[in-house]
Structure formats: structure tokens, C-alpha cells
């Protein structure tokens, strides 16, 4: 009898917690509107290795998760990577910061398939494109509809993409480098990218361009990391700084521009 009572009581306790235990996990953080990552990739002329992209993606995700201006959400179910790739490339091609000479071969072919090869030889077209920087724009009607559908299905306000245009370390040529080790030599460090903040309800897009660079003796740049800091380590730190700068601009200029556009 006691055993039966124990089983019954345990069952009631489980049922009382079941709605919470079985509920879809809520991964949103922050107090602002919901945001979801569509894709972070490299469509620049200098293609990055997958591990570098993964490191940068982790930094961007961490920055968005800690940003109170957004409520970060993990997609459920997972977004189709092929669809995300198509939307990302189209956002890049339509964006006012797109420059064919800095794009990878795949991105160039895609942009030419959208606008035609002659478009990018017309100085008037390119000058008009540059005037759109900092302003909201749209993609094709089909892609805009696809974005709205994703927003409805995922119940998310903003879709986020980021294209790493360039990430590089170059030795500076100087007579002062002759007597220093490779890691101690002065270097140019650069991480340059464009991000795309898309309002899933209106289909409006804000494209932001963020460049983080640093020149100087590697041991003097970030002393708090110790003398073991290598060029590779420093590039990771640069990615972290870049991720924070991207998030800051997305919350400030990007979100503000989208909220002010009907």
C-alpha cells in the first residue's frame, strides 16, 4: 500500500512539472527584440579556412548573446543552410557596400547573375550604389517573402548575417624588423566585414561595414595577454573586438535605421 502511495505521489509530482520539463527550450536572452543568426561566412577575395570562420562565428554569437539591445534566439527547427546561403549572398549583392573587386569568385558570379556583368563596369551605377550606404534597402520580392516567412515561423524580429570580407596579418617591411623574431616583428592586422540586419516583418535591410585594424609591435599591443601572445592569438583577439564592434553598430545604427523606416 505504501509502495502504491509512493508511486502515485511521484507521478503527481512529475505531472506538476511536466509542462516545464517538456516545454520547448527558450534560448532568448536580453531585453530587446529577438534576433537570430542566419549565416556567418566568408565571401571575400581572401577565403578563410573553416576553423577561422568558426572562431569568428563563436565571437559574434557570444557578443549577440550578451547584448541587452537584442534577445538572442536559437532557431528551432534549424534553418536550411542552403536557403541561408542564398539569402546571405543576395543581401551582399544588393547591398551598397558590395564591391566586386573585393569579392570571392563565387560571390562575383552570383552578383553578375543578378545584375549582369555590364552593371559593374558602369561608373554611374557604382557611384549610385555607394550613395545608399547607411540607408535601408530591399532584396528581390521572392527573397523578401522568404524572410517574412522565416520570421513568422521562428517568431523572430531580426535575421542577422555577416560576411567576413578580409582577415589578415601582414609583416611590416621596416629596417627595425631585422633584429627581431618573427612573432615580435611589427605587423598589420586587419579584420573587415559587412553585417546585414534584416527586419523580418518589413523585409528592410541595414548593411553595416566594420573594420578593425591595428599596427605595431605585437608584444606592445595587448600586454595583458603576456609574452606568449602570437600573431595567431592576436588575430583571435581582433576577431573578438570586431564582433563587439559589429554588435554595437547593429544595435545603434542598424536597429535605429530599421525602426525609423516604414
mmCIF file with all atom_site columns, N, CA and C in Angstrom, residues 88-137:
data_model
loop_
_atom_site.group_PDB
_atom_site.id
_atom_site.type_symbol
_atom_site.label_atom_id
_atom_site.label_alt_id
_atom_site.label_comp_id
_atom_site.label_asym_id
_atom_site.label_entity_id
_atom_site.label_seq_id
_atom_site.pdbx_PDB_ins_code
_atom_site.Cartn_x
_atom_site.Cartn_y
_atom_site.Cartn_z
_atom_site.occupancy
_atom_site.B_iso_or_equiv
_atom_site.pdbx_formal_charge
_atom_site.auth_seq_id
_atom_site.auth_comp_id
_atom_site.auth_asym_id
_atom_site.auth_atom_id
_atom_site.pdbx_PDB_model_num
ATOM 1   N N  . UNK A 1 88  ? 21.890 35.234 -47.860 1.00 0.00 ? 88  UNK A N  1
ATOM 2   C CA . UNK A 1 88  ? 23.084 35.998 -47.491 1.00 0.00 ? 88  UNK A CA 1
ATOM 3   C C  . UNK A 1 88  ? 23.761 36.582 -48.731 1.00 0.00 ? 88  UNK A C  1
ATOM 4   N N  . UNK A 1 89  ? 23.943 35.765 -49.742 1.00 0.00 ? 89  UNK A N  1
ATOM 5   C CA . UNK A 1 89  ? 24.612 36.226 -50.955 1.00 0.00 ? 89  UNK A CA 1
ATOM 6   C C  . UNK A 1 89  ? 23.796 37.301 -51.666 1.00 0.00 ? 89  UNK A C  1
ATOM 7   N N  . UNK A 1 90  ? 22.494 37.175 -51.606 1.00 0.00 ? 90  UNK A N  1
ATOM 8   C CA . UNK A 1 90  ? 21.659 38.198 -52.239 1.00 0.00 ? 90  UNK A CA 1
ATOM 9   C C  . UNK A 1 90  ? 21.706 39.503 -51.457 1.00 0.00 ? 90  UNK A C  1
ATOM 10  N N  . UNK A 1 91  ? 21.726 39.400 -50.133 1.00 0.00 ? 91  UNK A N  1
ATOM 11  C CA . UNK A 1 91  ? 21.854 40.605 -49.304 1.00 0.00 ? 91  UNK A CA 1
ATOM 12  C C  . UNK A 1 91  ? 23.167 41.312 -49.610 1.00 0.00 ? 91  UNK A C  1
ATOM 13  N N  . UNK A 1 92  ? 24.234 40.547 -49.818 1.00 0.00 ? 92  UNK A N  1
ATOM 14  C CA . UNK A 1 92  ? 25.539 41.125 -50.162 1.00 0.00 ? 92  UNK A CA 1
ATOM 15  C C  . UNK A 1 92  ? 25.470 41.800 -51.528 1.00 0.00 ? 92  UNK A C  1
ATOM 16  N N  . UNK A 1 93  ? 24.911 41.091 -52.514 1.00 0.00 ? 93  UNK A N  1
ATOM 17  C CA . UNK A 1 93  ? 24.870 41.607 -53.889 1.00 0.00 ? 93  UNK A CA 1
ATOM 18  C C  . UNK A 1 93  ? 24.058 42.893 -53.990 1.00 0.00 ? 93  UNK A C  1
ATOM 19  N N  . UNK A 1 94  ? 22.951 42.983 -53.269 1.00 0.00 ? 94  UNK A N  1
ATOM 20  C CA . UNK A 1 94  ? 22.095 44.166 -53.308 1.00 0.00 ? 94  UNK A CA 1
ATOM 21  C C  . UNK A 1 94  ? 22.627 45.288 -52.412 1.00 0.00 ? 94  UNK A C  1
ATOM 22  N N  . UNK A 1 95  ? 23.518 44.950 -51.490 1.00 0.00 ? 95  UNK A N  1
ATOM 23  C CA . UNK A 1 95  ? 23.992 45.918 -50.511 1.00 0.00 ? 95  UNK A CA 1
ATOM 24  C C  . UNK A 1 95  ? 24.861 47.016 -51.098 1.00 0.00 ? 95  UNK A C  1
ATOM 25  N N  . UNK A 1 96  ? 24.763 48.236 -50.560 1.00 0.00 ? 96  UNK A N  1
ATOM 26  C CA . UNK A 1 96  ? 25.543 49.373 -51.075 1.00 0.00 ? 96  UNK A CA 1
ATOM 27  C C  . UNK A 1 96  ? 27.043 49.275 -50.803 1.00 0.00 ? 96  UNK A C  1
ATOM 28  N N  . UNK A 1 97  ? 27.463 48.373 -49.900 1.00 0.00 ? 97  UNK A N  1
ATOM 29  C CA . UNK A 1 97  ? 28.886 48.220 -49.619 1.00 0.00 ? 97  UNK A CA 1
ATOM 30  C C  . UNK A 1 97  ? 29.552 47.176 -50.518 1.00 0.00 ? 97  UNK A C  1
ATOM 31  N N  . UNK A 1 98  ? 28.759 46.483 -51.344 1.00 0.00 ? 98  UNK A N  1
ATOM 32  C CA . UNK A 1 98  ? 29.346 45.433 -52.177 1.00 0.00 ? 98  UNK A CA 1
ATOM 33  C C  . UNK A 1 98  ? 30.273 46.021 -53.230 1.00 0.00 ? 98  UNK A C  1
ATOM 34  N N  . UNK A 1 99  ? 31.484 45.490 -53.287 1.00 0.00 ? 99  UNK A N  1
ATOM 35  C CA . UNK A 1 99  ? 32.463 45.883 -54.295 1.00 0.00 ? 99  UNK A CA 1
ATOM 36  C C  . UNK A 1 99  ? 33.016 44.612 -54.929 1.00 0.00 ? 99  UNK A C  1
ATOM 37  N N  . UNK A 1 100 ? 32.794 44.487 -56.205 1.00 0.00 ? 100 UNK A N  1
ATOM 38  C CA . UNK A 1 100 ? 33.144 43.272 -56.930 1.00 0.00 ? 100 UNK A CA 1
ATOM 39  C C  . UNK A 1 100 ? 34.618 42.901 -56.783 1.00 0.00 ? 100 UNK A C  1
ATOM 40  N N  . UNK A 1 101 ? 35.489 43.917 -56.750 1.00 0.00 ? 101 UNK A N  1
ATOM 41  C CA . UNK A 1 101 ? 36.925 43.652 -56.709 1.00 0.00 ? 101 UNK A CA 1
ATOM 42  C C  . UNK A 1 101 ? 37.384 43.036 -55.391 1.00 0.00 ? 101 UNK A C  1
ATOM 43  N N  . UNK A 1 102 ? 36.565 43.125 -54.348 1.00 0.00 ? 102 UNK A N  1
ATOM 44  C CA . UNK A 1 102 ? 36.921 42.558 -53.048 1.00 0.00 ? 102 UNK A CA 1
ATOM 45  C C  . UNK A 1 102 ? 36.162 41.265 -52.745 1.00 0.00 ? 102 UNK A C  1
ATOM 46  N N  . UNK A 1 103 ? 35.408 40.777 -53.712 1.00 0.00 ? 103 UNK A N  1
ATOM 47  C CA . UNK A 1 103 ? 34.586 39.587 -53.504 1.00 0.00 ? 103 UNK A CA 1
ATOM 48  C C  . UNK A 1 103 ? 35.282 38.346 -54.056 1.00 0.00 ? 103 UNK A C  1
ATOM 49  N N  . UNK A 1 104 ? 34.932 37.188 -53.493 1.00 0.00 ? 104 UNK A N  1
ATOM 50  C CA . UNK A 1 104 ? 35.437 35.925 -53.984 1.00 0.00 ? 104 UNK A CA 1
ATOM 51  C C  . UNK A 1 104 ? 34.777 35.542 -55.302 1.00 0.00 ? 104 UNK A C  1
ATOM 52  N N  . UNK A 1 105 ? 35.324 34.549 -55.969 1.00 0.00 ? 105 UNK A N  1
ATOM 53  C CA . UNK A 1 105 ? 34.836 34.155 -57.293 1.00 0.00 ? 105 UNK A CA 1
ATOM 54  C C  . UNK A 1 105 ? 33.370 33.740 -57.267 1.00 0.00 ? 105 UNK A C  1
ATOM 55  N N  . UNK A 1 106 ? 32.974 32.977 -56.237 1.00 0.00 ? 106 UNK A N  1
ATOM 56  C CA . UNK A 1 106 ? 31.585 32.524 -56.144 1.00 0.00 ? 106 UNK A CA 1
ATOM 57  C C  . UNK A 1 106 ? 30.642 33.706 -55.992 1.00 0.00 ? 106 UNK A C  1
ATOM 58  N N  . UNK A 1 107 ? 31.042 34.678 -55.161 1.00 0.00 ? 107 UNK A N  1
ATOM 59  C CA . UNK A 1 107 ? 30.207 35.846 -54.934 1.00 0.00 ? 107 UNK A CA 1
ATOM 60  C C  . UNK A 1 107 ? 30.109 36.711 -56.176 1.00 0.00 ? 107 UNK A C  1
ATOM 61  N N  . UNK A 1 108 ? 31.206 36.834 -56.907 1.00 0.00 ? 108 UNK A N  1
ATOM 62  C CA . UNK A 1 108 ? 31.206 37.618 -58.142 1.00 0.00 ? 108 UNK A CA 1
ATOM 63  C C  . UNK A 1 108 ? 30.252 37.007 -59.163 1.00 0.00 ? 108 UNK A C  1
ATOM 64  N N  . UNK A 1 109 ? 30.322 35.688 -59.315 1.00 0.00 ? 109 UNK A N  1
ATOM 65  C CA . UNK A 1 109 ? 29.428 35.008 -60.275 1.00 0.00 ? 109 UNK A CA 1
ATOM 66  C C  . UNK A 1 109 ? 27.965 35.212 -59.888 1.00 0.00 ? 109 UNK A C  1
ATOM 67  N N  . UNK A 1 110 ? 27.691 35.136 -58.589 1.00 0.00 ? 110 UNK A N  1
ATOM 68  C CA . UNK A 1 110 ? 26.314 35.311 -58.135 1.00 0.00 ? 110 UNK A CA 1
ATOM 69  C C  . UNK A 1 110 ? 25.832 36.733 -58.428 1.00 0.00 ? 110 UNK A C  1
ATOM 70  N N  . UNK A 1 111 ? 26.652 37.727 -58.101 1.00 0.00 ? 111 UNK A N  1
ATOM 71  C CA . UNK A 1 111 ? 26.257 39.125 -58.318 1.00 0.00 ? 111 UNK A CA 1
ATOM 72  C C  . UNK A 1 111 ? 26.031 39.404 -59.800 1.00 0.00 ? 111 UNK A C  1
ATOM 73  N N  . UNK A 1 112 ? 26.879 38.848 -60.641 1.00 0.00 ? 112 UNK A N  1
ATOM 74  C CA . UNK A 1 112 ? 26.716 39.047 -62.083 1.00 0.00 ? 112 UNK A CA 1
ATOM 75  C C  . UNK A 1 112 ? 25.458 38.365 -62.599 1.00 0.00 ? 112 UNK A C  1
ATOM 76  N N  . UNK A 1 113 ? 25.070 37.247 -61.968 1.00 0.00 ? 113 UNK A N  1
ATOM 77  C CA . UNK A 1 113 ? 23.833 36.572 -62.382 1.00 0.00 ? 113 UNK A CA 1
ATOM 78  C C  . UNK A 1 113 ? 22.600 37.387 -61.996 1.00 0.00 ? 113 UNK A C  1
ATOM 79  N N  . UNK A 1 114 ? 22.731 38.220 -60.970 1.00 0.00 ? 114 UNK A N  1
ATOM 80  C CA . UNK A 1 114 ? 21.614 39.050 -60.518 1.00 0.00 ? 114 UNK A CA 1
ATOM 81  C C  . UNK A 1 114 ? 21.526 40.349 -61.313 1.00 0.00 ? 114 UNK A C  1
ATOM 82  N N  . UNK A 1 115 ? 22.669 41.029 -61.488 1.00 0.00 ? 115 UNK A N  1
ATOM 83  C CA . UNK A 1 115 ? 22.666 42.358 -62.105 1.00 0.00 ? 115 UNK A CA 1
ATOM 84  C C  . UNK A 1 115 ? 23.204 42.381 -63.532 1.00 0.00 ? 115 UNK A C  1
ATOM 85  N N  . UNK A 1 116 ? 23.898 41.325 -63.932 1.00 0.00 ? 116 UNK A N  1
ATOM 86  C CA . UNK A 1 116 ? 24.531 41.332 -65.242 1.00 0.00 ? 116 UNK A CA 1
ATOM 87  C C  . UNK A 1 116 ? 25.954 41.838 -65.138 1.00 0.00 ? 116 UNK A C  1
ATOM 88  N N  . UNK A 1 117 ? 26.839 41.300 -65.948 1.00 0.00 ? 117 UNK A N  1
ATOM 89  C CA . UNK A 1 117 ? 28.259 41.653 -65.871 1.00 0.00 ? 117 UNK A CA 1
ATOM 90  C C  . UNK A 1 117 ? 28.506 43.116 -66.209 1.00 0.00 ? 117 UNK A C  1
ATOM 91  N N  . UNK A 1 118 ? 27.738 43.670 -67.162 1.00 0.00 ? 118 UNK A N  1
ATOM 92  C CA . UNK A 1 118 ? 27.951 45.051 -67.595 1.00 0.00 ? 118 UNK A CA 1
ATOM 93  C C  . UNK A 1 118 ? 27.661 46.055 -66.485 1.00 0.00 ? 118 UNK A C  1
ATOM 94  N N  . UNK A 1 119 ? 26.796 45.681 -65.567 1.00 0.00 ? 119 UNK A N  1
ATOM 95  C CA . UNK A 1 119 ? 26.407 46.591 -64.480 1.00 0.00 ? 119 UNK A CA 1
ATOM 96  C C  . UNK A 1 119 ? 27.624 47.072 -63.698 1.00 0.00 ? 119 UNK A C  1
ATOM 97  N N  . UNK A 1 120 ? 28.559 46.187 -63.439 1.00 0.00 ? 120 UNK A N  1
ATOM 98  C CA . UNK A 1 120 ? 29.699 46.511 -62.592 1.00 0.00 ? 120 UNK A CA 1
ATOM 99  C C  . UNK A 1 120 ? 30.829 47.229 -63.344 1.00 0.00 ? 120 UNK A C  1
ATOM 100 N N  . UNK A 1 121 ? 30.617 47.486 -64.632 1.00 0.00 ? 121 UNK A N  1
ATOM 101 C CA . UNK A 1 121 ? 31.560 48.291 -65.398 1.00 0.00 ? 121 UNK A CA 1
ATOM 102 C C  . UNK A 1 121 ? 31.045 49.713 -65.594 1.00 0.00 ? 121 UNK A C  1
ATOM 103 N N  . UNK A 1 122 ? 29.852 49.964 -65.084 1.00 0.00 ? 122 UNK A N  1
ATOM 104 C CA . UNK A 1 122 ? 29.227 51.282 -65.243 1.00 0.00 ? 122 UNK A CA 1
ATOM 105 C C  . UNK A 1 122 ? 29.519 52.126 -64.001 1.00 0.00 ? 122 UNK A C  1
ATOM 106 N N  . UNK A 1 123 ? 30.331 53.151 -64.157 1.00 0.00 ? 123 UNK A N  1
ATOM 107 C CA . UNK A 1 123 ? 30.715 54.003 -63.028 1.00 0.00 ? 123 UNK A CA 1
ATOM 108 C C  . UNK A 1 123 ? 29.516 54.698 -62.393 1.00 0.00 ? 123 UNK A C  1
ATOM 109 N N  . UNK A 1 124 ? 28.534 55.024 -63.202 1.00 0.00 ? 124 UNK A N  1
ATOM 110 C CA . UNK A 1 124 ? 27.342 55.699 -62.682 1.00 0.00 ? 124 UNK A CA 1
ATOM 111 C C  . UNK A 1 124 ? 26.562 54.766 -61.749 1.00 0.00 ? 124 UNK A C  1
ATOM 112 N N  . UNK A 1 125 ? 26.442 53.511 -62.132 1.00 0.00 ? 125 UNK A N  1
ATOM 113 C CA . UNK A 1 125 ? 25.768 52.535 -61.278 1.00 0.00 ? 125 UNK A CA 1
ATOM 114 C C  . UNK A 1 125 ? 26.496 52.356 -59.954 1.00 0.00 ? 125 UNK A C  1
ATOM 115 N N  . UNK A 1 126 ? 27.813 52.244 -60.023 1.00 0.00 ? 126 UNK A N  1
ATOM 116 C CA . UNK A 1 126 ? 28.604 52.019 -58.821 1.00 0.00 ? 126 UNK A CA 1
ATOM 117 C C  . UNK A 1 126 ? 28.577 53.231 -57.899 1.00 0.00 ? 126 UNK A C  1
ATOM 118 N N  . UNK A 1 127 ? 28.588 54.420 -58.472 1.00 0.00 ? 127 UNK A N  1
ATOM 119 C CA . UNK A 1 127 ? 28.531 55.637 -57.661 1.00 0.00 ? 127 UNK A CA 1
ATOM 120 C C  . UNK A 1 127 ? 27.169 55.767 -56.981 1.00 0.00 ? 127 UNK A C  1
ATOM 121 N N  . UNK A 1 128 ? 26.123 55.416 -57.704 1.00 0.00 ? 128 UNK A N  1
ATOM 122 C CA . UNK A 1 128 ? 24.778 55.457 -57.141 1.00 0.00 ? 128 UNK A CA 1
ATOM 123 C C  . UNK A 1 128 ? 24.636 54.440 -56.015 1.00 0.00 ? 128 UNK A C  1
ATOM 124 N N  . UNK A 1 129 ? 25.265 53.311 -56.171 1.00 0.00 ? 129 UNK A N  1
ATOM 125 C CA . UNK A 1 129 ? 25.232 52.260 -55.147 1.00 0.00 ? 129 UNK A CA 1
ATOM 126 C C  . UNK A 1 129 ? 25.880 52.759 -53.857 1.00 0.00 ? 129 UNK A C  1
ATOM 127 N N  . UNK A 1 130 ? 27.021 53.426 -53.975 1.00 0.00 ? 130 UNK A N  1
ATOM 128 C CA . UNK A 1 130 ? 27.730 53.927 -52.801 1.00 0.00 ? 130 UNK A CA 1
ATOM 129 C C  . UNK A 1 130 ? 26.904 54.949 -52.018 1.00 0.00 ? 130 UNK A C  1
ATOM 130 N N  . UNK A 1 131 ? 26.062 55.700 -52.711 1.00 0.00 ? 131 UNK A N  1
ATOM 131 C CA . UNK A 1 131 ? 25.229 56.710 -52.045 1.00 0.00 ? 131 UNK A CA 1
ATOM 132 C C  . UNK A 1 131 ? 24.199 56.074 -51.119 1.00 0.00 ? 131 UNK A C  1
ATOM 133 N N  . UNK A 1 132 ? 23.969 54.778 -51.282 1.00 0.00 ? 132 UNK A N  1
ATOM 134 C CA . UNK A 1 132 ? 22.984 54.087 -50.449 1.00 0.00 ? 132 UNK A CA 1
ATOM 135 C C  . UNK A 1 132 ? 23.547 53.605 -49.127 1.00 0.00 ? 132 UNK A C  1
ATOM 136 N N  . UNK A 1 133 ? 24.845 53.803 -48.877 1.00 0.00 ? 133 UNK A N  1
ATOM 137 C CA . UNK A 1 133 ? 25.458 53.329 -47.644 1.00 0.00 ? 133 UNK A CA 1
ATOM 138 C C  . UNK A 1 133 ? 24.846 54.024 -46.422 1.00 0.00 ? 133 UNK A C  1
ATOM 139 N N  . UNK A 1 134 ? 24.494 53.206 -45.448 1.00 0.00 ? 134 UNK A N  1
ATOM 140 C CA . UNK A 1 134 ? 23.849 53.728 -44.247 1.00 0.00 ? 134 UNK A CA 1
ATOM 141 C C  . UNK A 1 134 ? 22.348 53.837 -44.374 1.00 0.00 ? 134 UNK A C  1
ATOM 142 N N  . UNK A 1 135 ? 21.820 53.520 -45.549 1.00 0.00 ? 135 UNK A N  1
ATOM 143 C CA . UNK A 1 135 ? 20.379 53.595 -45.790 1.00 0.00 ? 135 UNK A CA 1
ATOM 144 C C  . UNK A 1 135 ? 19.786 52.191 -45.924 1.00 0.00 ? 135 UNK A C  1
ATOM 145 N N  . UNK A 1 136 ? 18.523 52.094 -45.647 1.00 0.00 ? 136 UNK A N  1
ATOM 146 C CA . UNK A 1 136 ? 17.816 50.811 -45.706 1.00 0.00 ? 136 UNK A CA 1
ATOM 147 C C  . UNK A 1 136 ? 17.525 50.443 -47.160 1.00 0.00 ? 136 UNK A C  1
ATOM 148 N N  . UNK A 1 137 ? 17.577 49.155 -47.483 1.00 0.00 ? 137 UNK A N  1
ATOM 149 C CA . UNK A 1 137 ? 17.276 48.694 -48.831 1.00 0.00 ? 137 UNK A CA 1
ATOM 150 C C  . UNK A 1 137 ? 16.532 47.366 -48.784 1.00 0.00 ? 137 UNK A C  1
#
